[in-house]
Coordinates of C-alpha atoms in Angstrom, one line a residue:
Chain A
X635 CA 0.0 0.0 0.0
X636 CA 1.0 3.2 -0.8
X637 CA 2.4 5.3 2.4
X638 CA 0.2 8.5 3.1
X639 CA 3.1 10.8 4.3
X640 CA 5.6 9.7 2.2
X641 CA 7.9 10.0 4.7
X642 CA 8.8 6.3 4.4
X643 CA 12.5 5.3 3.6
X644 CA 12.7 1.5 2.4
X645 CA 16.5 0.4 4.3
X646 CA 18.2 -1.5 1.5
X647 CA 20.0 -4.6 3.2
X648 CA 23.1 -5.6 1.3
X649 CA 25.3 -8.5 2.6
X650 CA 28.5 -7.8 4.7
X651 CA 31.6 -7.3 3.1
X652 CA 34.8 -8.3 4.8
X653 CA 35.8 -5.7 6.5
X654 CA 31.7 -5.8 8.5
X655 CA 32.2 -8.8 9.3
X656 CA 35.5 -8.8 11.0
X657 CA 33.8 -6.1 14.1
X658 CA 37.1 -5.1 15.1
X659 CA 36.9 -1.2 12.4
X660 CA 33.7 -1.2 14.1
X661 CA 34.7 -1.6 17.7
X662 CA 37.6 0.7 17.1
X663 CA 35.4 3.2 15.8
X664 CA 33.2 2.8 18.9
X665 CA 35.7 3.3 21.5
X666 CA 37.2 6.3 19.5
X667 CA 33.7 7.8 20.4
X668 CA 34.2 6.8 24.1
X669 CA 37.6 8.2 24.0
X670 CA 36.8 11.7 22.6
X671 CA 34.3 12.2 25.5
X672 CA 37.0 12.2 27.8
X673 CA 38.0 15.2 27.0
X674 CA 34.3 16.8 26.7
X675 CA 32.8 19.1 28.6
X676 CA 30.3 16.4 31.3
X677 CA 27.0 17.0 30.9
X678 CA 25.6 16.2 34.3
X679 CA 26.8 18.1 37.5
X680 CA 27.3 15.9 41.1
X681 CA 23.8 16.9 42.4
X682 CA 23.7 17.6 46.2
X683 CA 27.0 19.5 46.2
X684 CA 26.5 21.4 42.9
X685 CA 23.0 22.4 41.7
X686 CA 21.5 23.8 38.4
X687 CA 20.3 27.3 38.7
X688 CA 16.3 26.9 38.0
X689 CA 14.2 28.7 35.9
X690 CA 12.0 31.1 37.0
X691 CA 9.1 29.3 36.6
X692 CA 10.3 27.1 38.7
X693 CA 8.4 24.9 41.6
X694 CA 10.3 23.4 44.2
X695 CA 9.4 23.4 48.5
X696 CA 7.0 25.6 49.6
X697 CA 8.0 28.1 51.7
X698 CA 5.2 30.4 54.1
X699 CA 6.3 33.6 53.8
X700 CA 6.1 36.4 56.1
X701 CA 5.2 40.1 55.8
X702 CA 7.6 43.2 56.0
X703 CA 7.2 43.3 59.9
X704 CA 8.5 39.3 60.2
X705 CA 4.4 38.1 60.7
X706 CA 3.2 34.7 59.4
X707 CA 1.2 36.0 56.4
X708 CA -0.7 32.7 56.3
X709 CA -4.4 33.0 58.3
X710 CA -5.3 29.7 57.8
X711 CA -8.3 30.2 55.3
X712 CA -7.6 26.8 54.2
X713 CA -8.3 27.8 50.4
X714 CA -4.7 26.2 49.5
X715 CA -6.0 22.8 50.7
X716 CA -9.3 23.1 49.2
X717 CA -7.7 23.8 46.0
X718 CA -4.9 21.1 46.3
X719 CA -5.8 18.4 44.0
X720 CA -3.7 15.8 45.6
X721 CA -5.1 17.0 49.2
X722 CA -1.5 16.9 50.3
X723 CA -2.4 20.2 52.4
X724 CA -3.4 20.1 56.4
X725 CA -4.4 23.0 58.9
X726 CA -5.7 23.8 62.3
X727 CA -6.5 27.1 62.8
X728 CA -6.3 29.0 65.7
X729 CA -6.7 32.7 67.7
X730 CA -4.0 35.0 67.6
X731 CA -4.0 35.8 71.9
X732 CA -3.4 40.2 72.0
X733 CA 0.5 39.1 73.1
X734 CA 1.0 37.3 69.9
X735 CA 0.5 40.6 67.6
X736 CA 3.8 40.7 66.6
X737 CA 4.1 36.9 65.5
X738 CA 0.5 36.7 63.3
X739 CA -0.7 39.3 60.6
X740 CA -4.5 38.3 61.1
X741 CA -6.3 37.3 64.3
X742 CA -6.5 34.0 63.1
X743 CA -3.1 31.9 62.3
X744 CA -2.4 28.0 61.0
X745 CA -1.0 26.3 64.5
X746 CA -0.6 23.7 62.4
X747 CA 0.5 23.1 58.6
X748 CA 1.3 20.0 57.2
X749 CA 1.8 19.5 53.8
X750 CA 2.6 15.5 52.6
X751 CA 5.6 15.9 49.7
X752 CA 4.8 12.1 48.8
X753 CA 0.9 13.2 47.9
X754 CA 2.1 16.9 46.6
X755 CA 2.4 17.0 42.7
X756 CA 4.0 20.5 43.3
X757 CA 1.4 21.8 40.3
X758 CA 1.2 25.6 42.4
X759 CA -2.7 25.2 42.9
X760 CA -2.1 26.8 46.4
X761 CA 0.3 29.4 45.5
X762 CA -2.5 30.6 43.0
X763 CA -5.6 30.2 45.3
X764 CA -3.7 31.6 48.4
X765 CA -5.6 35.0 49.0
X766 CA -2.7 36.1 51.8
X767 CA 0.1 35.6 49.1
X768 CA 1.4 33.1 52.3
X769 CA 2.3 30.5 49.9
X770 CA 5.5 30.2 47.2
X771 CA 6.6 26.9 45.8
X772 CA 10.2 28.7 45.4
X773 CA 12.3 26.5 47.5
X774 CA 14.6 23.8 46.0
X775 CA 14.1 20.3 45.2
X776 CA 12.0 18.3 48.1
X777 CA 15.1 16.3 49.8
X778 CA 15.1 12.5 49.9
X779 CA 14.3 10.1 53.0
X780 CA 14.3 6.9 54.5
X781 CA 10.8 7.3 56.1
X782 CA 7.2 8.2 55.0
X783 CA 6.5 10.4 58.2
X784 CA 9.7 12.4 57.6
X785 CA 8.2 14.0 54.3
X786 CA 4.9 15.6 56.3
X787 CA 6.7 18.8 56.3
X788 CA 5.4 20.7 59.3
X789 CA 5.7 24.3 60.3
X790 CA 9.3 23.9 61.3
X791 CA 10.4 23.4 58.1
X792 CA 7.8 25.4 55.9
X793 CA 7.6 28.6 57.5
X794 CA 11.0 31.2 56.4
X795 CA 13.1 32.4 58.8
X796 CA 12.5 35.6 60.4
X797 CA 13.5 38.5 58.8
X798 CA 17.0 39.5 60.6
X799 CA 17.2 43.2 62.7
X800 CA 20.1 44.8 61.3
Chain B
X1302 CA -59.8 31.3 40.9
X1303 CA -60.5 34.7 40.5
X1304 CA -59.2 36.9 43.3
X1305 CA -55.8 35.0 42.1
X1306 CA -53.5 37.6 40.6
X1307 CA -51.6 37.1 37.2
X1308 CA -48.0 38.0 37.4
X1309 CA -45.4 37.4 34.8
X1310 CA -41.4 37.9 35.8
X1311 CA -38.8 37.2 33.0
X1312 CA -41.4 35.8 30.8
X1313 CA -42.4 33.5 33.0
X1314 CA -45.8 34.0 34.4
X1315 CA -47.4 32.9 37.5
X1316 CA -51.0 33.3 39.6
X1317 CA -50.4 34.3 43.2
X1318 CA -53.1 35.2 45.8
X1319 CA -53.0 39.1 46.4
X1320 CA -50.9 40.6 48.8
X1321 CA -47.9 38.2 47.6
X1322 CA -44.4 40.4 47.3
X1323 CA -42.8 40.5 44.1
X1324 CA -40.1 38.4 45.5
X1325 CA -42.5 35.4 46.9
X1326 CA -43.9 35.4 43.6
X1327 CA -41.0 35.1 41.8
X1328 CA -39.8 32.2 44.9
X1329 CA -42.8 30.6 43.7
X1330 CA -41.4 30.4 40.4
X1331 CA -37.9 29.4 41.6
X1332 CA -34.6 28.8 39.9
X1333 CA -32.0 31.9 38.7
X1334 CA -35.1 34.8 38.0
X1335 CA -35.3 34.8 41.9
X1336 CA -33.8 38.3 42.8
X1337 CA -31.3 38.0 45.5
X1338 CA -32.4 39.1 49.0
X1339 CA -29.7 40.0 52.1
X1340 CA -32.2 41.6 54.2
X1341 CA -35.8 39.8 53.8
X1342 CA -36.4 37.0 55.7
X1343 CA -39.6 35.0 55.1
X1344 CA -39.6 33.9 58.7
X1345 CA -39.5 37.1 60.1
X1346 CA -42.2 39.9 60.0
X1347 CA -41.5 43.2 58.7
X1348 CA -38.5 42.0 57.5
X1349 CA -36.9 44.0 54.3
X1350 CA -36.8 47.1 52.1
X1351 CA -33.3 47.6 53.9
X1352 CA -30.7 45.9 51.4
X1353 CA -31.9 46.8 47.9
X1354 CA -30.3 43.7 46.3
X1355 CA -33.9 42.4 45.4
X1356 CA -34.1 45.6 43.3
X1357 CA -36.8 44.7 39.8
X1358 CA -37.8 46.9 37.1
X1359 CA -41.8 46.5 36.7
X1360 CA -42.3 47.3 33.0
X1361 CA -46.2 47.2 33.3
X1362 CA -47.9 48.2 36.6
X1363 CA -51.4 46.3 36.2
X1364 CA -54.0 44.8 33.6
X1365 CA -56.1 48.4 34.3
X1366 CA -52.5 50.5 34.6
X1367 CA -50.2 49.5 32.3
X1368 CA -47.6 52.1 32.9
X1369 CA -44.1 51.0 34.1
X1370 CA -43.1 52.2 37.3
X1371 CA -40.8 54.9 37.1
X1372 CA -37.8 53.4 39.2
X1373 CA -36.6 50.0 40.1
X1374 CA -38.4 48.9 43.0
X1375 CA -37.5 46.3 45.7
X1376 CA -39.5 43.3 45.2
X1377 CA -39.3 41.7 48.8
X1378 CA -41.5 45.5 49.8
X1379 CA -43.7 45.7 46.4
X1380 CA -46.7 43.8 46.1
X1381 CA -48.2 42.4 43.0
X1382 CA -50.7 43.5 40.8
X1383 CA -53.0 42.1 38.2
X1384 CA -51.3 41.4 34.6
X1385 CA -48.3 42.8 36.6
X1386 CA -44.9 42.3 34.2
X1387 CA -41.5 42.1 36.0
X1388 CA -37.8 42.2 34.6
X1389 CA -35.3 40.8 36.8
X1390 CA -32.3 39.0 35.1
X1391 CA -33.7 39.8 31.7
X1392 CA -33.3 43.9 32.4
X1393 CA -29.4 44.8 32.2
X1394 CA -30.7 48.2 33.6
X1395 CA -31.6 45.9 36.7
X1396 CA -28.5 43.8 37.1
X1397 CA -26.3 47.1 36.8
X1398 CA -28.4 48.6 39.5
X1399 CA -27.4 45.4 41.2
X1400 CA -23.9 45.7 41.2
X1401 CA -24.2 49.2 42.4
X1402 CA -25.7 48.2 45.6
X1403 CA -23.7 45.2 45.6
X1404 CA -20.5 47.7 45.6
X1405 CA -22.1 49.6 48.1
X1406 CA -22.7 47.0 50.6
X1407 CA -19.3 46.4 50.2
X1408 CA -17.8 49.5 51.0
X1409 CA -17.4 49.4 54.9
X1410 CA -17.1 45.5 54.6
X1411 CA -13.7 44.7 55.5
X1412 CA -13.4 41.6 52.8
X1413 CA -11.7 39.7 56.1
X1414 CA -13.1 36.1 53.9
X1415 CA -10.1 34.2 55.1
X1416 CA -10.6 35.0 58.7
X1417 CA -14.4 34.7 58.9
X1418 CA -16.0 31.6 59.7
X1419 CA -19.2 32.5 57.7
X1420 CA -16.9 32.3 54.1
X1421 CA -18.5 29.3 51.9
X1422 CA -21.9 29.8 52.6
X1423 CA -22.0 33.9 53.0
X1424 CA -24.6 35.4 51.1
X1425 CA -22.3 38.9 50.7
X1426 CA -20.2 36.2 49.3
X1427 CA -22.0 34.9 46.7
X1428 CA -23.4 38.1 45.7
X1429 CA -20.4 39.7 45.2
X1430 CA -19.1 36.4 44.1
X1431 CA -21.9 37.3 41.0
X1432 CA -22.5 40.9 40.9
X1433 CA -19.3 42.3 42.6
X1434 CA -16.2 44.1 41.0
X1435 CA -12.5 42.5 41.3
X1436 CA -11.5 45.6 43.2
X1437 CA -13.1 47.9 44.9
X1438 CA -12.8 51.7 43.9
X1439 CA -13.2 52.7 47.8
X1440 CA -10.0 54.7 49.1
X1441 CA -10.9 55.9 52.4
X1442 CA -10.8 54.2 55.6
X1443 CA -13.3 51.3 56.8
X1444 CA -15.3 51.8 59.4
X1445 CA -14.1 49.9 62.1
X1446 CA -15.3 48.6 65.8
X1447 CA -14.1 46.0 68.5
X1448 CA -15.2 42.3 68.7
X1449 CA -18.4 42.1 70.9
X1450 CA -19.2 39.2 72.7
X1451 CA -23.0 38.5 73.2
X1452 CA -23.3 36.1 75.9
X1453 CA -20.7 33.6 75.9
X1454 CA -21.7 31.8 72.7
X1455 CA -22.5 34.3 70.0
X1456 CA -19.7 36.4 68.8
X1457 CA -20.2 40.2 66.7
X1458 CA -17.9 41.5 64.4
X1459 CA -19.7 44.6 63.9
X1460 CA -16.9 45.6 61.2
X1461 CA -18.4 42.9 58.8
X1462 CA -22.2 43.8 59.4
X1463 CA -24.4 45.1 56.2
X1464 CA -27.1 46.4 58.5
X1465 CA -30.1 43.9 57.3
X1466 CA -31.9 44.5 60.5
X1467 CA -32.4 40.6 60.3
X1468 CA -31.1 39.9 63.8
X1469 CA -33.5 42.7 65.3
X1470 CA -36.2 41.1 64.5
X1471 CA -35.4 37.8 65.2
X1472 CA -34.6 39.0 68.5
X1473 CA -38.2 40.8 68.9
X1474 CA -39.9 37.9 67.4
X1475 CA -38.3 34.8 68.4
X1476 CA -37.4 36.2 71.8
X1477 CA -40.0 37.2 74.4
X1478 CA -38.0 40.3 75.4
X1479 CA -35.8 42.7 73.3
X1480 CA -32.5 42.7 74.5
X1481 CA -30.8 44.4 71.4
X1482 CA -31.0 46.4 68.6
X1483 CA -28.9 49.1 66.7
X1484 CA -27.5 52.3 68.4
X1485 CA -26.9 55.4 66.3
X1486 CA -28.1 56.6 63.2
X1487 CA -26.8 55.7 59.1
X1488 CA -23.2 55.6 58.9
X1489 CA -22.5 55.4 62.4
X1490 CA -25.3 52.6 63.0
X1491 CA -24.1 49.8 65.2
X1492 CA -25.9 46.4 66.3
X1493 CA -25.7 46.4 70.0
X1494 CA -27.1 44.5 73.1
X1495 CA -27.6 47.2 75.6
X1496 CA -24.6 48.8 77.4
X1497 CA -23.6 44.8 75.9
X1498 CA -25.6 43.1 78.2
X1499 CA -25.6 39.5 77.9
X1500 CA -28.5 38.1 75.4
X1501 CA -30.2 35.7 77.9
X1502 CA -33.0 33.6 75.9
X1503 CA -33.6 30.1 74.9
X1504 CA -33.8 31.2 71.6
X1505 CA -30.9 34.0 70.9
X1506 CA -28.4 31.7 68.9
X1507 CA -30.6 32.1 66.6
X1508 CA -29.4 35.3 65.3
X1509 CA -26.1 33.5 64.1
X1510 CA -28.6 31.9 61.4
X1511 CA -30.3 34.7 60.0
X1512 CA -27.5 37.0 59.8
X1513 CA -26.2 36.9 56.3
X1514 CA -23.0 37.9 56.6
X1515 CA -20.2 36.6 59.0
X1516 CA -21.6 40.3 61.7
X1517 CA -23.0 37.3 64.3
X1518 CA -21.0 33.8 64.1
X1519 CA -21.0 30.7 66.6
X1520 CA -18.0 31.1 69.3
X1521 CA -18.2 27.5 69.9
X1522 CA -17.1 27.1 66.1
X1523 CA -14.4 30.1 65.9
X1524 CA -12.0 29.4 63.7
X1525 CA -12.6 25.9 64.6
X1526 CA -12.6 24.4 60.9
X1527 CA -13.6 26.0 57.5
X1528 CA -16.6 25.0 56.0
X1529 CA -16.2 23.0 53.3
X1530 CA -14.3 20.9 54.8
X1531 CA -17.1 19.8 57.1
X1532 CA -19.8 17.7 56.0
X1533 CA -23.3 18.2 56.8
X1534 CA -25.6 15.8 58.0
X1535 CA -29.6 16.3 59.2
X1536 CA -30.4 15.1 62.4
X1537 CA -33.1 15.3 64.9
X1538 CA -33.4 15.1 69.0
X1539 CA -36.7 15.1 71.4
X1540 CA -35.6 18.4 73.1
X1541 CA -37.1 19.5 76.0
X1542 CA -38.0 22.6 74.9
X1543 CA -41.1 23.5 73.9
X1544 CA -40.7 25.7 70.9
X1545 CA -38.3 23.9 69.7
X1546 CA -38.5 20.4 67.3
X1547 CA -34.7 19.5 67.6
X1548 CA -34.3 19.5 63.9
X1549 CA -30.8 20.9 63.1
X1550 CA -28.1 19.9 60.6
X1551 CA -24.8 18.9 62.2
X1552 CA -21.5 19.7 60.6
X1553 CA -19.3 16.6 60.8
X1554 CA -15.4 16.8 60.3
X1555 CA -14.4 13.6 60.9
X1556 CA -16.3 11.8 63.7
X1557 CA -16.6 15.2 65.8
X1558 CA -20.3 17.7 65.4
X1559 CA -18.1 20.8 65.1
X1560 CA -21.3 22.8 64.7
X1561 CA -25.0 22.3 65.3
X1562 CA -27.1 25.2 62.7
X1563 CA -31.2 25.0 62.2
X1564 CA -32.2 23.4 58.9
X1565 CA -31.8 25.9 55.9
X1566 CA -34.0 25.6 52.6
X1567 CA -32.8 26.6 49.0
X1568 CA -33.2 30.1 49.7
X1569 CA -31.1 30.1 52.6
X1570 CA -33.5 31.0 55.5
X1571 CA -34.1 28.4 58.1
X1572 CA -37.2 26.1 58.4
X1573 CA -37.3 26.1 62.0
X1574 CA -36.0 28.1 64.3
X1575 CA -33.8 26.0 67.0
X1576 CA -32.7 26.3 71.1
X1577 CA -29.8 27.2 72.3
X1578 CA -29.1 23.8 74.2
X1579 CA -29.5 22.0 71.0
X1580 CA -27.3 24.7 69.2
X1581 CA -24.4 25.3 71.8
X1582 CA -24.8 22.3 74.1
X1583 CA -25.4 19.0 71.8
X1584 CA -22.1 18.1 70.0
X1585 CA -21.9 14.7 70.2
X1586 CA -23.2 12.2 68.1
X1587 CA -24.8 10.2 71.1
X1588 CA -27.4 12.9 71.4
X1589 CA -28.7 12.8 67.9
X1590 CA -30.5 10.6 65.7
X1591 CA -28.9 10.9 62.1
X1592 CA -31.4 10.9 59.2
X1593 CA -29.6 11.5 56.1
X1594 CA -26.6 14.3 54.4
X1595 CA -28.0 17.6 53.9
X1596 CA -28.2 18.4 50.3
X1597 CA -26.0 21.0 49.1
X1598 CA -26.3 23.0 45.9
X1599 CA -23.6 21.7 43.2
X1600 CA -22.9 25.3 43.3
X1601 CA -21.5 25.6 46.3
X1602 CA -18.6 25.3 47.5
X1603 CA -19.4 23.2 50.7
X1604 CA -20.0 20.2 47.9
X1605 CA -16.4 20.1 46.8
X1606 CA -14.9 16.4 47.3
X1607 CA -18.0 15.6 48.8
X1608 CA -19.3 13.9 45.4
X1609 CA -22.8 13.5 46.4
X1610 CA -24.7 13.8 43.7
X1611 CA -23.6 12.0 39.9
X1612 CA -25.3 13.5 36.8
X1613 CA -25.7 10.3 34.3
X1614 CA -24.1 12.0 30.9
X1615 CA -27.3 11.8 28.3
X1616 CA -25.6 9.3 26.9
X1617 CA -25.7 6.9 29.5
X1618 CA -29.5 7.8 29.9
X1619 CA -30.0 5.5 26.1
X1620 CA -27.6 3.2 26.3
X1621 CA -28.8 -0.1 28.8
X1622 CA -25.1 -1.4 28.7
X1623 CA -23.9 1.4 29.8
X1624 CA -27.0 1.7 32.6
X1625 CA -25.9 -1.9 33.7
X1626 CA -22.1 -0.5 33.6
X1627 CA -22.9 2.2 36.1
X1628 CA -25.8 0.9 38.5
X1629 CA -24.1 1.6 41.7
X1630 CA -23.8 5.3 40.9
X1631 CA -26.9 5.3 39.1
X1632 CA -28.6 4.5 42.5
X1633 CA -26.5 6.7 44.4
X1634 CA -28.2 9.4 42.2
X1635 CA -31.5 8.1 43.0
X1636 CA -31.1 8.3 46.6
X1637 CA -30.5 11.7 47.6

């Protein structure tokens, strides 16, 4: 049948001459190749110690940002979770006490927030439905672990450090 | 009958007896030509003519006066006439009207959404949700007041209130003695109890229900969960009381009632109004007999990830393989 892109090449198969079917031009000619990439630039980099810049677009860790005063933007509105697709995101909310000003922008704050890196498919749902502008998938690459537990990122780790008093 | 009264709103007409508001008419009717109200309250008397989101355009007074009346009115205060002709979502005239008071209710609102316990099933939300700008063009300063407590259960932001009056008289209704009501005059209006003298009635959590807004919200519930993420559930109890039926919806999250609200129909206004010690006091599931989840409009955003209710696609409709294919979910449509 005729081919409809005609894109088609037919491979003509001729039988081996001598110097084919001895290998050994074609083994030297293969480890020639080897050879010359010795002396190439790598292409990979040795990843924990060095790292690739990222592109701006990038999405790494989330980080919870705080405001210009060093308060945890976040308020716990739980839109990030409602909007997460692979409900990797927990909260409990609660009430910012009068002696807590300085720690919370809003009177209500996220005592807890877990987000599960194993259930996250880092797609920036949150960082678009967050209405607090809390939430910024800008960190680096999640780290790797022995244990399931150890990738329900609390607080501790999610929340930036405060802003330092010069 | 004769004494009924011929109506027709968006085309669609309607015989109500007289005396029937624009609004109940157009209830009657149902579905998206029913104007919006914040301030009416079916349960309550002399409830209304405050809000002016229920704002029509009457294009022909009567059968025996068919001139249009010269402004929009507000259907939940205009009664109907005979051969009456309404506009509501048909009229742009209306629906930019709409947005105007829709901006204005949102002037002194401090768009707090995150914080506010009432966000997912506000009715400022939805109706700016549908009517509102993306940004307001207000520059000055919000009005602002401290957090009230009314009696240890009911909490006012006063900040977040659109003045709908609907508390009031659910407190001079429901309640056999008035213990609030609003201090000062227009801008400066405040709901208030009385030099903030505890609300002390069987009946005062009531106010959380009516108020359309997040002005009165449950203290019990404070920032205890958002709620979407809770799922609700109607139950009943033999209460003591003897106004009351016990007839609430519980909002589960997880095994725990986080919240106990009266029963709400599809216009949001509850069927019955409920006690306090059912409201406040009830929370575990011991104390209720469970009858079935509380249908929520696919609209809302309560119903996400609770998959409740499966549309067949047409096509599953003709096809009996596909029917035998999909019974389970086909009866879980049924069932609800």
């Amino acid at each position: 049948m005729e081919s409809l892109s005609n894109k088609k090449k037919v491979l003509e198969q001729k039988p081996l001459n001598l110097a084919e079917r001895m290998y050994l031009p074609a083994i030297v000619k293969g480890l020639g190749t080897t050879m010359s990439h010795f002396f190439k630039k790598s292409s990979t980099i040795k990843y924990p110690e060095q790292q690739r810049e990222f592109s701006i677009n990038w999405r790494g860790m989330h980080s919870l940002k705080r405001d210009e005063e060093g308060r945890e933007r976040c308020t716990a509105c739980g839109l990030c979770a409602l909007s997460c697709p692979a409900e990797a995101i927990t909260m409990i909310a609660a009430e910012r006490k009068a002696e807590e000003k300085a720690l919370y922008r809003e009177e209500k704050y996220a005592a807890v927030y877990e987000i599960n890196m194993l259930r996250c498919i880092f797609c920036g749902l949150c960082e678009e439905a967050c209405p607090k502008e809390a939430i910024y998938l800008d960190g680096p690459i999640v780290p790797s672990d022995y244990l399931r537990k150890d990738f329900i990122y609390g607080k501790d780790k999610l929340v930036e450090a405060p802003l330092e008093v010069k | 009958m004769a004494d009924l009264m011929k109506v027709t709103i968006d085309g669609i007409t309607v015989e109500v007896a007289p005396g029937t508001s624009i609004l109940n008419a157009a209830r009657q009717i149902g579905g998206d030509i029913v104007p919006p109200a914040m301030c009416y309250y079916s349960k309550l008397e002399g409830s209304g003519g405050k809000c002016r989101t229920c704002i029509v355009k009457v294009t022909k007074g009567s059968e025996k006066d068919p001139r249009p009346m010269p402004k929009l009115v507000a259907s939940c205060r205009t009664t109907v006439m005979d051969g009456m002709e309404v506009q509501n979502i048909t009229s742009p005239e209306v629906l930019e009207a709409r947005s105007g008071v829709v901006e204005m209710l949102l002037i002194n609102h401090p768009l707090d959404c995150p914080v506010c316990d009432q966000a997912g099933e506000c009715d400022l939300q939805n109706l700016g949700y549908e009517h509102g700008l993306q940004k307001t063009r207000y520059e000055f300063e919000r009005r602002t007041f401290e957090r009230i407590d009314i009696g240890d259960k009911i909490q006012l932001h006063m900040n977040r209130c659109i003045l709908c009056y609907r508390c009031v008289f659910t407190a001079d209704q429901i309640t056999n003695k008035r213990v609030h009501g609003i201090l000062n005059r227009g801008d400066h209006s405040e709901i208030s109890t009385y030099i903030q003298a505890a609300v002390d009635n069987d009946f005062s959590g009531n106010v959380i229900d009516v108020c359309p807004v997040g002005a009165l919200t449950d203290k019990t519930f404070r920032f205890k969960n958002r709620v979407w993420f809770t799922k609700p559930v109607d139950a009943h109890r033999n209460c003591d009381h003897e106004k009351c039926n016990g007839k609430v919806t519980l909002w589960y999250k997880g095994a725990d009632v986080l919240r106990v609200t009266a029963r709400k129909d599809q216009f949001g206004e509850v069927e019955e109004f409920i006690c306090n010690t059912c409201r406040f006091d009830k929370k575990a599931t011991a104390d209720w007999t469970i009858e079935h989840p509380t249908h929520i409009a696919d609209t809302s955003v309560i119903s996400s990830n609770h998959y409740e209710t499966f549309k067949p696609l047409p096509v599953i409709k003709e096809n009996l393989a596909l029917q035998e294919a999909n019974k389970v979910e086909l009866e879980k449509s049924i069932k609800f």
